[in-house]
Short mmCIF file of C-alpha atoms and ligand atoms in Angstrom, two decimals:
data_model
loop_
_atom_site.label_atom_id
_atom_site.label_comp_id
_atom_site.label_asym_id
_atom_site.label_seq_id
_atom_site.Cartn_x
_atom_site.Cartn_y
_atom_site.Cartn_z
CA MET H 1 90.04 102.17 96.60
CA LYS H 2 90.66 100.71 100.03
CA LEU H 3 92.95 102.62 102.36
CA SER H 4 94.68 99.38 103.35
CA ARG H 5 95.74 98.80 99.74
CA ILE H 6 97.22 102.31 99.50
CA ILE H 7 99.17 101.84 102.74
CA GLU H 8 100.66 98.64 101.46
CA GLU H 9 101.55 99.76 97.95
CA LEU H 10 103.06 103.07 99.05
CA GLY H 11 104.73 101.69 102.16
CA LEU H 12 103.21 104.34 104.41
CA GLN H 13 104.01 104.37 108.11
CA LEU H 14 100.90 104.45 110.25
CA ARG H 15 101.37 106.76 113.25
CA THR H 16 98.00 106.42 114.95
CA GLU H 17 96.30 103.51 116.66
CA SER H 18 92.73 102.25 116.47
CA CYS H 19 91.75 103.79 113.15
CA ASP H 20 89.63 102.27 110.41
CA LEU H 21 92.02 101.18 107.67
CA ASP H 22 89.37 99.36 105.76
CA CYS H 23 87.62 102.55 104.65
CA GLU H 24 87.21 103.69 101.07
CA VAL H 25 89.48 106.45 99.73
CA ARG H 26 87.47 108.52 97.25
CA GLY H 27 90.11 110.92 96.02
CA CYS H 28 93.18 112.87 97.01
CA TYR H 29 94.01 116.49 97.72
CA ILE H 30 97.39 118.16 98.16
CA GLY H 31 97.51 121.34 100.17
CA ASP H 32 99.42 123.22 102.82
CA ILE H 33 96.93 126.05 103.12
CA LEU H 34 94.32 124.94 105.60
CA SER H 35 91.43 127.06 104.33
CA ASP H 36 92.13 125.85 100.80
CA VAL H 37 91.93 122.23 101.94
CA MET H 38 88.71 123.14 103.77
CA ALA H 39 87.31 124.59 100.57
CA ASN H 40 88.53 122.10 97.99
CA SER H 41 88.95 118.65 99.49
CA ALA H 42 85.94 116.40 99.93
CA GLU H 43 84.63 113.58 102.04
CA GLY H 44 86.67 110.41 101.83
CA TYR H 45 89.71 112.11 100.26
CA ILE H 46 93.19 111.41 101.50
CA TRP H 47 95.17 114.58 102.22
CA LEU H 48 98.88 115.12 101.54
CA THR H 49 100.53 117.87 103.56
CA ILE H 50 103.78 119.02 105.13
CA HIS H 51 102.06 120.27 108.27
CA VAL H 52 102.63 118.46 111.55
CA HIS H 53 100.65 120.56 114.04
CA PRO H 54 97.37 119.51 115.71
CA ASN H 55 95.14 121.60 113.46
CA ILE H 56 95.54 119.11 110.61
CA THR H 57 93.35 116.78 112.65
CA ALA H 58 90.62 119.39 112.89
CA VAL H 59 90.62 119.92 109.11
CA ALA H 60 90.45 116.15 108.50
CA GLU H 61 87.64 115.80 111.01
CA PHE H 62 85.50 118.62 109.60
CA LYS H 63 85.90 117.47 106.02
CA GLY H 64 85.44 113.76 106.77
CA LEU H 65 88.78 112.90 105.14
CA SER H 66 89.88 109.26 105.04
CA GLY H 67 93.39 110.04 106.30
CA VAL H 68 96.35 112.41 106.31
CA ILE H 69 99.75 111.61 104.82
CA VAL H 70 102.50 113.81 106.23
CA VAL H 71 105.14 113.93 103.49
CA ASN H 72 108.85 114.71 103.10
CA GLY H 73 109.85 112.73 106.18
CA ARG H 74 108.29 115.26 108.51
CA VAL H 75 107.24 114.05 111.95
CA PRO H 76 103.79 114.86 113.38
CA GLU H 77 103.78 116.48 116.82
CA PRO H 78 102.71 114.14 119.68
CA GLU H 79 99.68 116.35 120.32
CA THR H 80 98.62 115.90 116.69
CA LEU H 81 98.68 112.11 117.03
CA LYS H 82 96.80 112.22 120.31
CA LYS H 83 94.03 114.29 118.78
CA ALA H 84 93.94 112.17 115.66
CA GLU H 85 93.43 109.04 117.75
CA GLU H 86 90.61 110.73 119.66
CA HIS H 87 88.89 111.43 116.36
CA LYS H 88 89.92 108.13 114.77
CA ILE H 89 91.73 109.83 111.90
CA PRO H 90 94.63 107.80 110.54
CA ILE H 91 97.86 109.76 110.15
CA PHE H 92 100.70 108.41 108.05
CA THR H 93 104.24 109.49 107.37
CA THR H 94 106.43 108.97 104.34
CA GLY H 95 109.85 110.06 103.14
CA LEU H 96 108.37 110.74 99.70
CA SER H 97 107.09 114.10 98.49
CA SER H 98 103.46 115.00 97.79
CA TYR H 99 104.20 114.79 94.08
CA GLU H 100 105.58 111.27 94.32
CA ILE H 101 102.72 110.04 96.48
CA ALA H 102 100.08 111.64 94.30
CA GLY H 103 101.69 110.30 91.14
CA ARG H 104 101.66 106.78 92.49
CA LEU H 105 98.07 107.08 93.64
CA TYR H 106 97.10 108.22 90.17
CA LEU H 107 98.90 105.32 88.54
CA MET H 108 97.17 102.96 90.96
CA GLY H 109 93.94 104.22 89.46
CA LEU H 110 92.75 106.56 92.18
CA LYS H 111 90.85 109.21 90.30
CA ARG H 112 88.76 111.98 91.65
CA ALA H 113 85.29 111.14 92.92
CA ALA H 114 82.64 113.79 92.49
CA LYS H 115 82.77 116.32 95.32
CA MET L 1 56.94 126.68 118.62
CA LYS L 2 59.17 128.26 115.98
CA ASP L 3 61.60 129.77 118.46
CA LYS L 4 61.92 126.81 120.74
CA ILE L 5 65.56 126.19 121.55
CA VAL L 6 66.62 122.58 121.12
CA LEU L 7 70.19 123.11 122.27
CA SER L 8 72.39 125.96 123.40
CA GLN L 9 76.11 125.69 124.15
CA GLY L 10 78.98 128.11 124.58
CA PHE L 11 82.73 127.62 124.42
CA GLU L 12 85.45 129.97 125.57
CA ILE L 13 88.16 130.61 123.02
CA GLN L 14 91.62 131.82 123.95
CA GLY L 15 93.60 133.91 121.47
CA ALA L 16 96.82 132.30 120.16
CA ASP L 17 95.92 128.89 121.61
CA PHE L 18 96.78 126.79 118.56
CA VAL L 19 96.78 123.51 120.45
CA ARG L 20 93.16 123.75 121.59
CA GLY L 21 92.05 125.79 118.59
CA GLY L 22 89.45 123.76 116.72
CA GLU L 23 88.24 121.75 119.71
CA ALA L 24 85.13 123.83 120.29
CA SER L 25 84.07 123.29 116.69
CA CYS L 26 84.67 119.56 117.09
CA GLN L 27 82.26 119.59 120.02
CA ILE L 28 79.73 121.54 118.00
CA VAL L 29 79.96 118.97 115.22
CA GLU L 30 79.47 116.16 117.73
CA ALA L 31 76.43 117.86 119.22
CA LEU L 32 74.88 118.32 115.77
CA ARG L 33 75.55 114.68 114.90
CA ASP L 34 73.88 113.63 118.15
CA LEU L 35 70.87 115.69 117.14
CA ALA L 36 70.73 113.61 113.93
CA PHE L 37 71.27 116.39 111.42
CA PRO L 38 72.17 115.09 107.95
CA PRO L 39 75.94 114.78 107.33
CA GLU L 40 75.96 117.52 104.69
CA ILE L 41 74.51 120.07 107.11
CA VAL L 42 76.87 118.97 109.88
CA ARG L 43 79.78 119.35 107.48
CA ARG L 44 78.82 122.88 106.47
CA ALA L 45 78.38 123.87 110.11
CA GLY L 46 81.74 122.33 111.01
CA ILE L 47 83.66 124.19 108.31
CA ALA L 48 82.05 127.53 109.12
CA SER L 49 82.46 127.04 112.86
CA TYR L 50 86.11 126.06 112.49
CA GLU L 51 86.95 129.12 110.39
CA MET L 52 85.15 131.34 112.93
CA GLU L 53 86.96 129.72 115.82
CA MET L 54 90.39 129.94 114.18
CA ASN L 55 89.88 133.61 113.32
CA MET L 56 89.38 134.25 117.03
CA VAL L 57 92.49 132.23 117.85
CA LEU L 58 94.47 134.12 115.20
CA TYR L 59 93.20 137.66 115.58
CA ALA L 60 91.45 138.12 118.93
CA ASP L 61 92.50 138.19 122.58
CA HIS L 62 89.66 135.91 123.63
CA GLY L 63 86.08 135.21 122.74
CA MET L 64 83.04 132.95 122.89
CA LEU L 65 81.84 130.52 120.27
CA SER L 66 78.19 129.61 120.79
CA LEU L 67 75.80 127.22 119.17
CA THR L 68 72.04 127.56 119.26
CA VAL L 69 69.80 125.03 117.60
CA THR L 70 66.10 125.61 116.99
CA PRO L 71 63.78 123.32 115.06
CA ASP L 72 64.39 125.46 111.95
CA ALA L 73 68.00 126.46 112.11
CA ILE L 74 71.53 126.06 113.37
CA MET L 75 73.00 129.33 114.57
CA ILE L 76 76.65 129.86 115.40
CA PHE L 77 77.86 133.02 117.01
CA ALA L 78 81.48 134.12 117.45
CA ASP L 79 81.88 137.09 119.74
CA ASP L 80 85.41 138.24 120.51
CA GLN L 81 87.36 140.91 122.30
CA GLY L 82 90.29 141.96 120.22
CA GLN L 83 91.68 144.19 117.52
CA GLY L 84 88.52 144.28 115.40
CA ILE L 85 88.27 144.65 111.62
CA PRO L 86 88.71 148.15 110.15
CA ASP L 87 87.20 147.35 106.73
CA ILE L 88 84.82 144.40 106.70
CA GLU L 89 84.19 144.54 102.96
CA LEU L 90 87.92 144.24 102.32
CA ALA L 91 88.33 141.47 104.89
CA MET L 92 85.56 139.48 103.19
CA GLN L 93 87.43 139.45 99.88
CA ASN L 94 88.85 136.06 99.05
CA GLY L 95 92.63 136.29 99.40
CA TYR L 96 92.79 139.28 101.74
CA SER L 97 94.70 138.53 104.93
CA THR L 98 96.69 140.39 107.54
CA ALA L 99 98.27 137.18 108.86
CA THR L 100 101.92 137.35 109.91
CA GLN L 101 104.62 135.23 108.32
CA GLU L 102 104.61 132.95 111.38
CA ILE L 103 100.88 132.30 111.03
CA ARG L 104 101.23 131.65 107.29
CA GLU L 105 103.88 129.04 107.96
CA MET L 106 101.29 127.09 109.92
CA GLY L 107 99.03 127.06 106.89
CA PHE L 108 96.69 129.86 107.91
CA GLY L 109 96.41 133.25 106.30
CA ALA L 110 95.22 132.50 102.78
CA GLY L 111 92.38 134.95 103.28
CA MET L 112 89.84 132.25 102.51
CA GLY L 113 88.24 131.77 105.92
CA LEU L 114 85.52 134.38 105.76
CA SER L 115 84.64 133.24 102.20
CA ASN L 116 84.41 129.66 103.44
CA ILE L 117 82.08 130.79 106.22
CA LYS L 118 79.89 132.62 103.75
CA LYS L 119 79.83 129.73 101.30
CA ASN L 120 78.78 127.25 103.96
CA SER L 121 76.06 129.30 105.64
CA ASP L 122 72.67 130.60 104.54
CA LYS L 123 73.01 133.91 106.36
CA MET L 124 76.13 135.61 107.62
CA GLN L 125 76.49 138.84 109.50
CA ILE L 126 79.68 140.54 110.71
CA THR L 127 79.97 143.58 112.89
CA SER L 128 83.17 144.91 114.33
CA THR L 129 84.54 147.80 116.31
CA VAL L 130 88.24 148.51 115.96
CA GLY L 131 90.02 148.08 119.27
CA GLU L 132 87.03 146.33 120.85
CA GLY L 133 86.15 143.20 118.99
CA THR L 134 84.26 141.36 116.30
CA LYS L 135 80.96 139.49 116.11
CA VAL L 136 80.25 136.95 113.39
CA HIS L 137 76.82 135.36 113.29
CA ILE L 138 75.74 132.65 110.88
CA VAL L 139 72.56 130.74 110.27
CA ILE L 140 72.26 127.40 108.53
CA GLU L 141 68.67 126.58 107.66
CA ALA L 142 67.73 123.12 108.81
CA ASN L 143 64.00 123.09 108.54
CA GLY L 144 62.81 119.57 109.22
CA ALA L 145 66.22 118.17 108.32
CA ARG L 146 66.73 116.17 111.49
CA SER L 147 65.94 112.56 111.06
CA ASN L 148 64.54 112.17 114.58
CA SER L 149 62.74 115.53 115.00
N1 ATP C 201 87.80 137.83 114.61
C1 ATP C 201 88.60 138.67 113.94
N2 ATP C 201 89.18 139.72 114.57
C2 ATP C 201 89.98 140.58 113.89
N3 ATP C 201 90.27 140.47 112.58
C3 ATP C 201 89.72 139.46 111.90
C4 ATP C 201 88.86 138.50 112.53
N4 ATP C 201 88.46 137.62 111.59
C5 ATP C 201 89.04 137.99 110.44
N5 ATP C 201 89.79 139.11 110.60
C6 ATP C 201 90.54 139.84 109.56
O1 ATP C 201 90.03 139.48 108.29
C7 ATP C 201 91.07 138.93 107.47
C8 ATP C 201 90.49 137.86 106.57
O2 ATP C 201 90.00 136.75 107.36
P1 ATP C 201 89.89 135.31 106.68
O3 ATP C 201 89.43 134.35 107.72
O4 ATP C 201 89.10 135.40 105.43
O5 ATP C 201 91.40 135.00 106.25
P2 ATP C 201 92.66 134.62 107.16
O6 ATP C 201 92.21 134.21 108.52
O7 ATP C 201 93.62 135.75 107.07
O8 ATP C 201 93.23 133.37 106.38
P3 ATP C 201 92.59 131.89 106.36
O9 ATP C 201 91.23 131.97 107.00
O10 ATP C 201 92.52 131.52 104.90
O11 ATP C 201 93.53 131.04 107.15
C9 ATP C 201 92.10 138.44 108.47
O12 ATP C 201 93.39 138.36 107.91
C10 ATP C 201 92.02 139.51 109.55
O13 ATP C 201 92.71 140.67 109.16
MG1 MG C 202 90.64 132.84 108.79
#
């Protein structure tokens, strides 16, 4: 499923510039424990988290994630966005919770690709 | 030619520097990509390197993260000065962590880092002296894996 379609249907706010929004989202992972996301997400997944600090960019970079959605109306730190732009990782914000976002993604037909 | 060094780099890591924490591993990943290692190997190296780097940021005063690439292998070495690990076997257990509440709120401290390092490397060695520091050394076999070697 194209990232651009997800952005549109969920009304996500894009917080970073010059990122590839045409990429393929291959699955989704919810997690606020960084080592858990490291262990259990996979390439091309979109990640839902409450964290706003710069290390979320590092996790996304190392796992090859397709993007990060910061949920619950939380606001990413400026340093986080700067780093994300350097690594071309799209960061989004939403007022919805992880549950609501994940539920909608599931209904849109985003299932889990093999790891 | 087995021991020929293709690349050798070192990065200084500062304890408690959460803003820069992770940057050295990003540079390691970039260097490995430039050397045309397959994505799967680069990904394993990146995860292991990041967990090693963040453990130094979380638990050490300062340290060095180094990368050495030979035709056969990727080696990453984390050598820190800091509190050290009293019981390595215990520390290696998935779920064991001495992280403070503050660190846990940032999403660290699940006690999964050392397991992630082990899972993503072919060899892993830890030595530590309490009150002095910790050394973690990993090897990822990459025999002939580079597409331009
Ligand atoms: N470089 C180090 N110096 C001192 N202690 C360390 C070091 N690395 C790990 N430890 C000790 O080993 C424990 C387990 O480390 P591990 O990386 O598995 O988990 P964590 O860092 O606590 O949590 P996570 O990695 O999931 O964020 C740590 O809580 C800490 O007590
Ligand atoms: Mg750790």
